[in-house]
Amino acid sequence: MAGLTLPEHLELLLADEPFADIYAAGPWRVPDGLAQQIWERGRDLAASAAARSLRTQRAAPAGFTADAGVAGANLFHLTSYLCGVCSVRGGTHAYLEEEFFGRFCNDPPPPDRDPLQWAAQCARWRPPGSWITEDAAEVGAVIALTAASLEVFEGVVPFDARRRALLSMVARLGPGGTAATGKAGSLDELEAAWAAAATDAELSVLPELAGPEGYLAWACEGLSAAYERIAGAVAGVPPPADTVAGLVLQAGLGTLPGALAAATGTDGYLAVQDRMLALREDFTPWAWHDETRQWLGRALAAGEIDACRAWLDMAVRLTGIWQGLPGEPVSPAPCYVPVGGFQRDVRAFARPRRVVNPVLATLPAGPAGRVVAGDPDDRGQPAAPEADRGTSGQDGDATAELADLPGLGSVRERLGPLIALAAAEAARRRAGVTLRPSWKNLAFAGPAGTGKSRVAAVLARIYQQAGLLSRGHLTEVSRAELSAERQSDTASLVHEAVRRALGGVLLISDAHQAGESPAEDAHAIRLLTEQMTEHRDGDLIVIIAGPEGPLRQFLAATPGLASRIAETIAFPPYEPGELTAIFASRARQAGLTLTSDAAARAAAVLSAGRGYGEAGSARLATRLLDRAAAEQARRVMRGAAGPDDLTVLTAADIQSLWPALRRD
């Protein structure tokens, strides 16, 4: 029972660390001390002369302390807006408003650290924040306060794109809010003019500025794209019109909003309306909730977790938008979209409770004529999550595990002396002798899917078992993820990556691909080099990885970093036989077995890929298995199914990946 493997960017969902999960941005680990920093910035802003000078400051808004004033209340609501209007968020820090500015509230609730909680809040905060004042003469001061409020959130990574878009509008439209709009009338007119002046780039991250109808169309497009991905991966998903009709009914609406026609067209609108009329009489929200959770669970098992999360996010947003029409969106209520159930399924599928089954001891090996699949990663070995691996799986002998990895002869030959040096270093440390280690930081050069991450994880365990690392986990980030647009943000990204990796291995993947800003990319490399120097004798190993040619060029262009790399180790592409073993092993991980003909067919397909660009990558085995599972599902749905067909892959299920290979 290996459990569901989450993609790297979602592995934080299972980590025992504080995190906020805004679905549109992905889970984000809340850095230690950042919430206190945000609070202190907000407290200082609320106490500033600029905030206190507003005439509306005579009374604090209801529910907030006198010290909060309008500026503190604005920060609280601005936190909600930066999450996205009616967007789904979860995690231990789902309620970032309370985490940052709960002390501005008269009766702040105690913090809830349940990682499975979720929320969707509506905060109407459209530039220029006119709710703060009723006096048009104060607009300039309010816009200046808006800019200062946005600066308070620097360092909150999920907010960054939306925060910068708002700052861009403030800078472009000027302190009076009239530049590029030509408007200087009432506050309502000014607010509408700001929204109309938003550029396409700003609207792409602030879709609420398009107004309720525009936001509705945006959410419908996202829902449709996610639905198509899910429906293409699993069977049993209701037709599109039924899906939207059920979504409208669960929102408590008896009639279909006319604004939906602008997003779906007249034909689409009428189709949904017909399905609403057909479903309405027997519709119960909880039955819809359970049915929706079931097909989302099937999509989750099929590896479509990102599409599921996108569908849930858009579904909740649409609920709040529809309930607010013809006005602005409202916080969704009622809302039967199964976000909480889906989050529980993610954790349950990824962390199945291990129970020893006595059948394993009483039954012989699999039936003759079948190859029972193994459980490998990209080199035919048991897979582990790619980022922030903990120490829970470190009971086995990691050195023996490395020796058992097939197809890595040249890699083991290069690593052997380095591991011996590490063992000698551990012995010297126990004897009280410390020398500067020459075995530590490495470069792994090879195509994608050739086992670089896997070997890095095994090395972390080897060094932990030797007593040279305290935790033996792997933290993986790309080079591009270490740089931002500002130096302070880049520094935060680098230091956070190193902090997470302490006690283990920090793997910098795609090291040949620079960040968007050349200056900040260079800054990130300098900071990383400094950290490698600082931890030269400490509890950290850094491995740089990427394709061989570009990686060597990168190291040649960064001599400071290269000087801290002990060796560059080449990873060759996989041979067809290795890919076949990977295919069989991942099939078993999915609960499937192969007939002997299916195993031979898979070997033929993977061997035929020698002349194609991706040949030698373990991703081909994964792609072939995905196609085989889909073909098997279609075969079973056609009704020609025996009792074992749900768990067996046959030769007929193995579809070619290559144009040159035709079915027999």
Short mmCIF file of N, CA, C and O in Angstrom, two decimals, residues 307-360:
data_model
loop_
_atom_site.label_atom_id
_atom_site.label_comp_id
_atom_site.label_asym_id
_atom_site.label_seq_id
_atom_site.Cartn_x
_atom_site.Cartn_y
_atom_site.Cartn_z
N ALA A 307 -6.66 19.39 -11.46
CA ALA A 307 -7.93 19.68 -12.11
C ALA A 307 -9.07 19.66 -11.09
O ALA A 307 -9.99 20.49 -11.16
N CYS A 308 -9.02 18.73 -10.14
CA CYS A 308 -10.05 18.68 -9.10
C CYS A 308 -10.05 19.95 -8.26
O CYS A 308 -11.11 20.52 -7.96
N ARG A 309 -8.87 20.39 -7.87
CA ARG A 309 -8.78 21.61 -7.05
C ARG A 309 -9.27 22.82 -7.84
O ARG A 309 -9.94 23.70 -7.29
N ALA A 310 -8.94 22.89 -9.12
CA ALA A 310 -9.41 24.00 -9.94
C ALA A 310 -10.93 23.98 -10.06
O ALA A 310 -11.59 25.03 -9.98
N TRP A 311 -11.51 22.79 -10.25
CA TRP A 311 -12.97 22.69 -10.35
C TRP A 311 -13.63 23.15 -9.05
O TRP A 311 -14.60 23.91 -9.07
N LEU A 312 -13.12 22.70 -7.93
CA LEU A 312 -13.69 23.09 -6.63
C LEU A 312 -13.59 24.59 -6.42
O LEU A 312 -14.55 25.23 -5.96
N ASP A 313 -12.45 25.17 -6.76
CA ASP A 313 -12.26 26.61 -6.58
C ASP A 313 -13.26 27.40 -7.42
O ASP A 313 -13.92 28.33 -6.94
N MET A 314 -13.39 27.02 -8.70
CA MET A 314 -14.32 27.73 -9.57
C MET A 314 -15.77 27.50 -9.13
O MET A 314 -16.60 28.41 -9.20
N ALA A 315 -16.10 26.29 -8.67
CA ALA A 315 -17.46 25.99 -8.24
C ALA A 315 -17.86 26.84 -7.04
O ALA A 315 -18.99 27.35 -6.96
N VAL A 316 -16.96 27.00 -6.08
CA VAL A 316 -17.27 27.82 -4.91
C VAL A 316 -17.38 29.29 -5.30
O VAL A 316 -18.28 30.01 -4.84
N ARG A 317 -16.48 29.76 -6.16
CA ARG A 317 -16.57 31.15 -6.61
C ARG A 317 -17.91 31.40 -7.32
O ARG A 317 -18.56 32.42 -7.08
N LEU A 318 -18.32 30.47 -8.20
CA LEU A 318 -19.58 30.64 -8.91
C LEU A 318 -20.76 30.66 -7.94
O LEU A 318 -21.72 31.41 -8.15
N THR A 319 -20.68 29.86 -6.89
CA THR A 319 -21.75 29.87 -5.89
C THR A 319 -21.91 31.27 -5.29
O THR A 319 -23.03 31.80 -5.20
N GLY A 320 -20.80 31.88 -4.89
CA GLY A 320 -20.88 33.23 -4.33
C GLY A 320 -21.29 34.28 -5.34
O GLY A 320 -22.00 35.23 -5.01
N ILE A 321 -20.84 34.12 -6.59
CA ILE A 321 -21.21 35.08 -7.64
C ILE A 321 -22.71 35.00 -7.92
O ILE A 321 -23.41 36.02 -7.97
N TRP A 322 -23.23 33.78 -8.12
CA TRP A 322 -24.66 33.61 -8.42
C TRP A 322 -25.53 34.12 -7.28
O TRP A 322 -26.55 34.76 -7.52
N GLN A 323 -25.13 33.85 -6.06
CA GLN A 323 -25.94 34.26 -4.91
C GLN A 323 -25.96 35.78 -4.75
O GLN A 323 -26.88 36.32 -4.14
N GLY A 324 -24.97 36.47 -5.28
CA GLY A 324 -24.92 37.92 -5.16
C GLY A 324 -25.58 38.66 -6.31
O GLY A 324 -25.83 39.88 -6.20
N LEU A 325 -25.83 37.99 -7.44
CA LEU A 325 -26.41 38.67 -8.60
C LEU A 325 -27.78 39.27 -8.27
O LEU A 325 -28.54 38.70 -7.48
N PRO A 326 -28.10 40.45 -8.84
CA PRO A 326 -27.34 41.20 -9.86
C PRO A 326 -26.26 42.11 -9.28
O PRO A 326 -25.63 42.87 -10.00
N GLY A 327 -26.02 42.00 -7.97
CA GLY A 327 -24.99 42.82 -7.36
C GLY A 327 -23.65 42.10 -7.28
O GLY A 327 -23.38 41.16 -8.03
N GLU A 328 -22.81 42.55 -6.36
CA GLU A 328 -21.48 41.98 -6.19
C GLU A 328 -21.58 40.58 -5.56
O GLU A 328 -22.58 40.22 -4.94
N PRO A 329 -20.53 39.75 -5.72
CA PRO A 329 -20.52 38.43 -5.07
C PRO A 329 -20.68 38.54 -3.56
O PRO A 329 -20.38 39.58 -2.95
N VAL A 330 -21.15 37.45 -2.96
CA VAL A 330 -21.29 37.37 -1.50
C VAL A 330 -20.57 36.12 -1.02
O VAL A 330 -20.25 35.22 -1.81
N SER A 331 -20.29 36.05 0.27
CA SER A 331 -19.68 34.84 0.81
C SER A 331 -20.64 33.68 0.60
O SER A 331 -21.82 33.77 0.97
N PRO A 332 -20.18 32.57 -0.01
CA PRO A 332 -21.09 31.50 -0.41
C PRO A 332 -21.82 30.87 0.78
O PRO A 332 -21.20 30.35 1.70
N ALA A 333 -23.15 30.92 0.76
CA ALA A 333 -23.98 30.29 1.78
C ALA A 333 -25.43 30.28 1.28
O ALA A 333 -25.96 31.35 0.97
N PRO A 334 -26.02 29.09 1.14
CA PRO A 334 -25.43 27.77 1.40
C PRO A 334 -24.42 27.38 0.33
O PRO A 334 -24.44 27.90 -0.77
N CYS A 335 -23.56 26.43 0.68
CA CYS A 335 -22.57 25.93 -0.27
C CYS A 335 -22.29 24.47 0.06
O CYS A 335 -21.75 24.17 1.13
N TYR A 336 -22.70 23.58 -0.85
CA TYR A 336 -22.53 22.15 -0.66
C TYR A 336 -21.41 21.58 -1.53
O TYR A 336 -21.32 20.36 -1.69
N VAL A 337 -20.59 22.44 -2.09
CA VAL A 337 -19.45 21.98 -2.89
C VAL A 337 -18.53 21.19 -1.95
O VAL A 337 -18.14 21.70 -0.89
N PRO A 338 -18.16 19.96 -2.28
CA PRO A 338 -17.48 19.07 -1.32
C PRO A 338 -15.99 19.35 -1.14
O PRO A 338 -15.15 18.45 -1.30
N VAL A 339 -15.65 20.57 -0.77
CA VAL A 339 -14.24 20.90 -0.57
C VAL A 339 -13.67 20.13 0.61
O VAL A 339 -12.61 19.51 0.52
N GLY A 340 -14.37 20.16 1.74
CA GLY A 340 -13.86 19.47 2.92
C GLY A 340 -13.72 17.98 2.70
O GLY A 340 -12.73 17.37 3.10
N GLY A 341 -14.73 17.36 2.07
CA GLY A 341 -14.64 15.93 1.78
C GLY A 341 -13.48 15.60 0.87
O GLY A 341 -12.79 14.59 1.06
N PHE A 342 -13.27 16.44 -0.13
CA PHE A 342 -12.15 16.20 -1.05
C PHE A 342 -10.82 16.30 -0.31
O PHE A 342 -9.92 15.48 -0.52
N GLN A 343 -10.68 17.28 0.58
CA GLN A 343 -9.43 17.42 1.33
C GLN A 343 -9.19 16.20 2.21
O GLN A 343 -8.04 15.75 2.36
N ARG A 344 -10.25 15.66 2.78
CA ARG A 344 -10.10 14.42 3.57
C ARG A 344 -9.70 13.25 2.68
O ARG A 344 -8.89 12.40 3.08
N ASP A 345 -10.26 13.21 1.47
CA ASP A 345 -9.89 12.14 0.54
C ASP A 345 -8.42 12.24 0.14
O ASP A 345 -7.74 11.21 0.02
N VAL A 346 -7.93 13.45 -0.06
CA VAL A 346 -6.52 13.62 -0.41
C VAL A 346 -5.63 13.02 0.66
O VAL A 346 -4.71 12.25 0.38
N ARG A 347 -5.95 13.35 1.90
CA ARG A 347 -5.11 12.84 2.99
C ARG A 347 -5.29 11.33 3.17
O ARG A 347 -4.31 10.61 3.41
N ALA A 348 -6.52 10.85 3.02
CA ALA A 348 -6.76 9.41 3.18
C ALA A 348 -6.11 8.61 2.06
O ALA A 348 -5.52 7.55 2.30
N PHE A 349 -6.19 9.08 0.83
CA PHE A 349 -5.60 8.35 -0.29
C PHE A 349 -4.07 8.37 -0.22
O PHE A 349 -3.41 7.41 -0.61
N ALA A 350 -3.52 9.48 0.26
CA ALA A 350 -2.07 9.62 0.29
C ALA A 350 -1.46 8.99 1.54
O ALA A 350 -0.27 8.68 1.54
N ARG A 351 -2.26 8.83 2.59
CA ARG A 351 -1.76 8.24 3.82
C ARG A 351 -2.68 7.12 4.29
O ARG A 351 -3.30 7.18 5.35
N PRO A 352 -2.83 6.06 3.48
CA PRO A 352 -3.70 4.97 3.92
C PRO A 352 -3.15 4.34 5.19
O PRO A 352 -1.95 4.17 5.34
N ARG A 353 -4.05 4.00 6.10
CA ARG A 353 -3.62 3.36 7.34
C ARG A 353 -3.11 1.96 7.05
O ARG A 353 -3.79 1.15 6.42
N ARG A 354 -1.92 1.66 7.48
CA ARG A 354 -1.31 0.36 7.21
C ARG A 354 -1.84 -0.69 8.17
O ARG A 354 -1.70 -0.56 9.38
N VAL A 355 -2.47 -1.72 7.62
CA VAL A 355 -2.99 -2.83 8.42
C VAL A 355 -2.48 -4.12 7.79
O VAL A 355 -2.64 -4.35 6.60
N VAL A 356 -1.84 -4.97 8.59
CA VAL A 356 -1.30 -6.23 8.07
C VAL A 356 -2.46 -7.17 7.76
O VAL A 356 -3.30 -7.46 8.61
N ASN A 357 -2.52 -7.64 6.52
CA ASN A 357 -3.57 -8.54 6.09
C ASN A 357 -3.06 -9.98 6.18
O ASN A 357 -2.05 -10.32 5.57
N PRO A 358 -3.75 -10.86 6.94
CA PRO A 358 -3.27 -12.25 7.08
C PRO A 358 -3.27 -13.02 5.77
O PRO A 358 -2.61 -14.06 5.66
N VAL A 359 -4.00 -12.53 4.77
CA VAL A 359 -4.03 -13.21 3.49
C VAL A 359 -2.62 -13.29 2.89
O VAL A 359 -2.27 -14.26 2.21
N LEU A 360 -1.80 -12.26 3.15
CA LEU A 360 -0.45 -12.24 2.60
C LEU A 360 0.36 -13.45 3.05
O LEU A 360 1.24 -13.93 2.33
#
